[in-house]
Every structure is written in structure tokens, then in C-alpha cells.
XYZ file of C-alpha atoms in Angstrom:
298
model
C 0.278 -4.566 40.052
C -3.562 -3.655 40.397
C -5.802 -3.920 37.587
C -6.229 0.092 38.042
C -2.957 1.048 37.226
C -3.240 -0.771 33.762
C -6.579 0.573 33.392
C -5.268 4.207 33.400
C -2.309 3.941 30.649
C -4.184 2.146 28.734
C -7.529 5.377 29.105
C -4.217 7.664 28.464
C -3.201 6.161 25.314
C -6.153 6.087 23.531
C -7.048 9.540 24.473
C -3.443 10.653 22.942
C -4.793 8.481 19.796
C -7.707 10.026 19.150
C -6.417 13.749 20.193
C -3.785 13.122 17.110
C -6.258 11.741 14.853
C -8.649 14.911 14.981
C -5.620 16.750 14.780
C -4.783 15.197 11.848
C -8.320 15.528 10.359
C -8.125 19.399 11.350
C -4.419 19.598 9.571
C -5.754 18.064 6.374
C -9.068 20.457 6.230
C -7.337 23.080 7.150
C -4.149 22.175 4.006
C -7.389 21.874 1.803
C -8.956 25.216 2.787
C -5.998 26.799 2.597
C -5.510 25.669 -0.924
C -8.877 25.986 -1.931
C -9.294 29.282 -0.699
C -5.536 29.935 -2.639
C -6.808 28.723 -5.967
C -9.671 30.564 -5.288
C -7.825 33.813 -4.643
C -5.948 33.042 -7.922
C -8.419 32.698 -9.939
C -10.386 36.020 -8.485
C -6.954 37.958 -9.187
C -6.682 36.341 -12.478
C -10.297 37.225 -13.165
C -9.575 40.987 -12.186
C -6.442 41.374 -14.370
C -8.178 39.861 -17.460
C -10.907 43.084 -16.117
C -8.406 45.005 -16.632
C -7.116 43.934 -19.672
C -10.417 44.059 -21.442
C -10.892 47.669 -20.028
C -7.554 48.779 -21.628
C -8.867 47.171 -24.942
C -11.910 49.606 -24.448
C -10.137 52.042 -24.209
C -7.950 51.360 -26.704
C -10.973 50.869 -29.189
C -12.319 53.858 -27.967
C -9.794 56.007 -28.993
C -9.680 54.398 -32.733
C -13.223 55.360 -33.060
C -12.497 59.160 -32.175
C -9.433 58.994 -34.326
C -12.028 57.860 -37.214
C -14.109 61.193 -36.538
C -13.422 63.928 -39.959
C -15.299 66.644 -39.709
C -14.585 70.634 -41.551
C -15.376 72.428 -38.588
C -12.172 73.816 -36.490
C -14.065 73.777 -33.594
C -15.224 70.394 -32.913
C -11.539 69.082 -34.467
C -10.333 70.723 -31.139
C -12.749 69.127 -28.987
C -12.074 66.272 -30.374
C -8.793 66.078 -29.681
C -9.051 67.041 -26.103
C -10.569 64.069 -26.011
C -8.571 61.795 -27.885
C -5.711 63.298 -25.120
C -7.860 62.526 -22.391
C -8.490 58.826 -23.457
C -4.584 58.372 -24.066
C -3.798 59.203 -20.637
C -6.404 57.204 -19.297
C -5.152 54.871 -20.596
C -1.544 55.195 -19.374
C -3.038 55.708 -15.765
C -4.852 52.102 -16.132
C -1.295 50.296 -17.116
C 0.310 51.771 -13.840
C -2.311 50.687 -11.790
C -3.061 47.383 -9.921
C -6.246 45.214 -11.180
C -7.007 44.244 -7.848
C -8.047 48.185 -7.425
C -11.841 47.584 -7.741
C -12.226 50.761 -6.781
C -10.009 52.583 -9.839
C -11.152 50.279 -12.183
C -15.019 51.109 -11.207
C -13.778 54.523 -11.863
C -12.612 53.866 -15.295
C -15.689 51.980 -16.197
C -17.800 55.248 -15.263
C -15.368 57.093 -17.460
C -15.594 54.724 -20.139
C -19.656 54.772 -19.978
C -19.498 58.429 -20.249
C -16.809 59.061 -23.073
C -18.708 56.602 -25.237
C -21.762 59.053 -24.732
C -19.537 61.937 -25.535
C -18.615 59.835 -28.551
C -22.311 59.328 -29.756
C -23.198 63.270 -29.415
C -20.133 63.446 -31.369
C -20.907 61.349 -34.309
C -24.649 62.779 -34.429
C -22.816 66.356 -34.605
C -20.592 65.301 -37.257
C -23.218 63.263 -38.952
C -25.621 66.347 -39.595
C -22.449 68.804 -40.137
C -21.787 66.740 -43.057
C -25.789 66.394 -43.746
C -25.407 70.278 -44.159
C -22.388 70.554 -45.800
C -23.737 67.602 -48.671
C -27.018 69.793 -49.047
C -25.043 73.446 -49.299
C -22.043 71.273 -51.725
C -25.134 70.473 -53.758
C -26.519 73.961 -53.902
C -23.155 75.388 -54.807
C -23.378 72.881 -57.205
C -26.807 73.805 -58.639
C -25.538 77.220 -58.549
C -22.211 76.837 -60.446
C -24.494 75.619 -63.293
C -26.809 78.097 -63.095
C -23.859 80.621 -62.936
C -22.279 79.179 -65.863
C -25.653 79.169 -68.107
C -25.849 82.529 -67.409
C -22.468 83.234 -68.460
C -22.667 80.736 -71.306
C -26.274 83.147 -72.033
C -24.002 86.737 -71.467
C -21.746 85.435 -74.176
C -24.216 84.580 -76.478
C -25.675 87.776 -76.223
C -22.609 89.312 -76.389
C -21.574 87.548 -79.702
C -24.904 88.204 -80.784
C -24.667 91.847 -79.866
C -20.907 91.840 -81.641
C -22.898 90.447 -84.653
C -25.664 93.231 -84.296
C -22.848 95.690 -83.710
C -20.998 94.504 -86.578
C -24.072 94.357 -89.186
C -24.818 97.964 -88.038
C -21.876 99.516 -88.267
C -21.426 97.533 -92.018
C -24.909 98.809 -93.204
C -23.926 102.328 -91.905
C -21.127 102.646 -93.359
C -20.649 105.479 -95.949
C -20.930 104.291 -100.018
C -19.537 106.472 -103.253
C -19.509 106.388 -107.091
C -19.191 108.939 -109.412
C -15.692 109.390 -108.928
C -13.932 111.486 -111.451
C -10.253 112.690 -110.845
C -8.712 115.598 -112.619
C -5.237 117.624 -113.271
C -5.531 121.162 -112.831
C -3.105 123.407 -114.056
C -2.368 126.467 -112.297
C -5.560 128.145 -113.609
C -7.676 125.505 -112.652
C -7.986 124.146 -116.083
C -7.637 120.413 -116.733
C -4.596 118.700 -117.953
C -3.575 115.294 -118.165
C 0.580 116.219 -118.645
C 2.019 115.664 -115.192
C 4.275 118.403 -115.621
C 1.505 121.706 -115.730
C -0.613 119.591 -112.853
C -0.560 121.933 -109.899
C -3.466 120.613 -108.035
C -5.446 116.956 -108.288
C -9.477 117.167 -107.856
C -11.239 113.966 -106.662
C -14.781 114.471 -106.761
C -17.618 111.700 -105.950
C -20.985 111.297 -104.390
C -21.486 110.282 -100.899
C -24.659 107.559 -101.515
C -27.837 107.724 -99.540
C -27.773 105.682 -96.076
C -30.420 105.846 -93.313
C -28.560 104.252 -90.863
C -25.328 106.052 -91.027
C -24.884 108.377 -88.441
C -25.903 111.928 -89.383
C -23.262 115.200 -88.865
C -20.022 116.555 -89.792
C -17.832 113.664 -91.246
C -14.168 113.736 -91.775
C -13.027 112.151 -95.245
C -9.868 111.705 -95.918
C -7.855 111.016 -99.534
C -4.754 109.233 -100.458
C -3.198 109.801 -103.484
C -0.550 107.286 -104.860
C 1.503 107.835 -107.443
C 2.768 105.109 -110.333
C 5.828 104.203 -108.283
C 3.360 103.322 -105.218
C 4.595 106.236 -103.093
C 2.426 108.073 -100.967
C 1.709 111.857 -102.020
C 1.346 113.565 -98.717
C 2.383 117.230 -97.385
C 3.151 116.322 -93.528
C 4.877 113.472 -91.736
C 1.669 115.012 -88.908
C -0.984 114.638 -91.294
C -2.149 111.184 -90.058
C -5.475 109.381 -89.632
C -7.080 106.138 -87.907
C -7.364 103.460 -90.193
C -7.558 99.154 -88.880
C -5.749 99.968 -85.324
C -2.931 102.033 -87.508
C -2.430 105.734 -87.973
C -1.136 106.220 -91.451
C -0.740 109.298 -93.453
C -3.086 111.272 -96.173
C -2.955 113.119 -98.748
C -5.944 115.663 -98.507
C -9.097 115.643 -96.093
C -12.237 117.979 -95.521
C -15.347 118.186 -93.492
C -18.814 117.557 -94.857
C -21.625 117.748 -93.257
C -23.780 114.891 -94.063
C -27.690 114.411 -93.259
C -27.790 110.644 -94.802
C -29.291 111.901 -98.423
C -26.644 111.783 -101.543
C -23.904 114.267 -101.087
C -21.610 115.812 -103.901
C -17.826 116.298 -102.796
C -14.845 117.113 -103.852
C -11.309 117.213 -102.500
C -7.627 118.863 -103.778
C -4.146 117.662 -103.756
C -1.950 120.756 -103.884
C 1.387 119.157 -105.774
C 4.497 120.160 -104.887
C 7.313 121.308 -107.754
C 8.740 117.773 -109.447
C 6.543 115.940 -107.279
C 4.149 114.378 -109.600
C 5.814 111.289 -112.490
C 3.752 109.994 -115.887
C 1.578 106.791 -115.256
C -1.506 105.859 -113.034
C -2.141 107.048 -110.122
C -4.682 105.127 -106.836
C -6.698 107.684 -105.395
C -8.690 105.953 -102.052
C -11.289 107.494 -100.071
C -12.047 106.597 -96.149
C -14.524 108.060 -93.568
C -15.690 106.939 -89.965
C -12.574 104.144 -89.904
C -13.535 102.805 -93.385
C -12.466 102.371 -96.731
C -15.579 103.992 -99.017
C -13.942 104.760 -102.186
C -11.353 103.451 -104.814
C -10.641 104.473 -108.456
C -7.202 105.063 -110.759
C -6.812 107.420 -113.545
C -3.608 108.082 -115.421
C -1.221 111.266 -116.061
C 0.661 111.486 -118.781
């Protein structure tokens, strides 16, 4: 055998050597891309679903802080929960979706940026609702007071007016003295025996008073005899007295100008009616008791 032919096996083998060697090189950078370029790829997907993640948090907080909104006005509660609806099913549209959907989640972001503006218009809307409503609670409040001094004030001047009222009407009330009472007998001659008494006189003298009301009074006379009953013609004959309507005896008309006045009133007795002992006569005009006295038949 030539030298050549060894020559050319031996050409052939190394070649065959050195073809599997690179190979082998190429294998092993290419296993090591590959897994490089895996873990890579891992770690970009893991990045993107921890993305997501933290924009469902957002979200999440999001809608805490427009759940901590209170405000009195109707219509911004509405809006307000329009949005609160809107973030909730943003929210359920992120879940479904994949994080390696740059392209949603870039979405999302935008709608995040632009809810949290919403958010701050909001709370600056809120913010000087409740600004207004403090300043018109504290008016109301000032007012209230000033409403009840006033009324504490009307009352006063009320009870003070009451008091007025009340003095007045005491200092105008009607006085009398001088009363006398007599029996007559049927021809108008005193007697004290109850038995010829066919009428009872009560005179008296209506004082001086300036502030009493001038004109035609009404004065009425009750006449009680020893046994306390009431002498009295008519179950009709009544007059006002304290809130009651209670019977009398006898009553005329004067007509009184507010100097002294001289008057006298009868008691026309019935047959039997009249019984030995004292006798109350009491006088009353305008609602009030003016005279008193007792004399005695025998």
C-alpha cells in the first residue's frame, strides 16, 4: 500500500473529528440559548402577570376610595355609582384576560389614569359641597338662636303684656261701699220680719275709677238665704262669672261715666220663699266680684 492511500483516511478522519466537535460546540450554545432565552421568557411572563396583578390591586383600591365618597346631593350619589359599576366590571374584564395582552393591559392603565382624575374632580366637588353645607349648617345654626331669642323676647313680652293686661283690668275694675239692704213690705215700707218682706232693696255706690271702661254696665245680685240657697226667679237667669255661668237673683243696667254712682237693685220674693236668719247679698259687674255684705231677717 502507497503512502497516499493512508494519507487520505487519515485527512478523512480528522475532518469527521472536527465536523463533530463544532457540532457539538453549536449543540451546547444552542441548549444554552435555548434555555437562556426560556428563563428569559419566564421571567418576562412572570413580570407581566405580577403587571397585572398590581393593576387589579389598583383597581381594587380604586374602587375603596369611591366607596369612601358621602356626599347629600342625589345627584352626584348617582354618578358616583356609575362609576363604582364601571370600576367593578373593569375589574372582572382584567381577571378573564391574559397578562401577556400588553395591549389590554395598556388599555386599562389609560382607564385607570383617567378614573383617578374623575376621582379627584370628585373629591374637590364633594369637598366644597360639604364646605357649603358646614357654612349654611352654621347659619341655620346662627339663625335657630336668633329665632329662639326672639321667641324667648315674644314671650316675655307676652307675659309682660299678660301682666299689663292683668294690672289693667285689676285697677279697672268696678269698687262699692255704702251698701245698705232692706225688707220692704208690700207698701214699700221697711221690715225686718221675713214674713211681710215682699221685695229686698240692695243699694250701694259704684266708687270713682278712671280707668274703668265708661258705658252701660250690667250688675248683677245674688241673694242667699240662711240655709245657703240661692234666691233666684229663673233656672234662664244666668250670668258669666270665672269660666262658669251661674244663676242671679236680680240685675239692672247703669250707665256709668267713671264718677261715683248711686244704685239700687230689688229682689221680688216669692210667697214662703224667704226663712228668719242672715242673708249674703254679692254684687258682680264686667266678670267680677265688686260687692259683699250680710244683714239679717228676723
Amino acid at each position: 500500500m502507497s503512502n497516499q492511500d493512508n494519507i487520505h483516511p487519515q485527512k478523512s478522519h480528522k475532518t469527521a473529528i472536527i465536523v463533530g466537535s463544532i457540532s457539538a460546540v453549536l449543540l451546547i450554545i444552542l441548549g444554552f440559548l435555548y434555555f437562556k432565552n426560556k428563563s428569559e421568557m419566564q421571567m418576562l411572563v412572570d413580570e407581566m402577570v405580577e403587571e397585572k396583578d398590581m393593576l387589579t390591586m389598583e383597581f381594587e383600591t380604586l374602587a375603596l376610595d369611591y366607596d369612601s365618597l358621602k356626599t347629600s346631593s342625589d345627584t352626584l350619589n348617582l354618578m358616583l355609582e356609575k362609576e363604582r359599576e364601571k370600576i367593578s366590571q373593569l375589574i372582572e374584564e382584567i381577571h378573564t384576560i391574559k397578562a401577556t395582552n400588553s395591549s389590554k393591559i395598556r388599555e386599562y392603565k389609560k382607564e385607570l389614569t383617567s378614573l383617578r382624575k374623575v376621582l379627584k374632580n370628585y373629591v374637590v366637588q364633594i369637598d366644597s359641597l360639604n364646605q357649603t353645607n358646614k357654612a349654611l349648617e352654621q347659619e341655620n345654626q346662627q339663625f335657630r338662636r336668633k329665632v329662639t331669642t326672639i321667641q324667648s323676647s315674644y314671650k316675655e313680652l307676652e307675659k309682660e303684656k299678660e301682666n299689663l293686661e292683668e294690672k289693667v283690668d285689676i285697677a279697672s275694675k268696678l269698687e262699692t261701699y255704702n251698701m245698705e239692704a232692706s225688707g220692704l213690705n208690700s207698701k214699700d215700707r221697711s221690715t225686718t220680719r221675713a214674713s211681710r218682706v215682699s221685695k229686698i232693696r240692695i243699694c250701694f255706690t259704684i266708687q270713682k275709677n278712671i280707668t274703668a271702661e265708661v258705658g252701660e254696665k250690667l250688675v248683677y245680685l245674688r241673694l242667699l238665704r240662711p240655709d245657703g240657697a240661692l234666691l233666684y226667679h229663673s233656672k234662664q237667669d244666668l250670668f258669666k262669672h270665672e269660666n262658669k255661668e251661674i244663676n242671679f237673683s236680680a240685675s239692672r243696667i247703669v250707665e256709668y261715666g267713671g264718677d261715683e254712682l248711686d244704685v239700687c237693685l230689688y229682689y221680688k220674693v216669692d210667697a214662703g220663699e224667704l226663712t228668719s236668719g242672715d242673708y249674703v247679698a254679692d254684687l258682680f259687674a264686667d266678670g267680677h266680684h265688686i260687692g259683699n255684705m250680710t244683714f239679717n231677717l228676723r
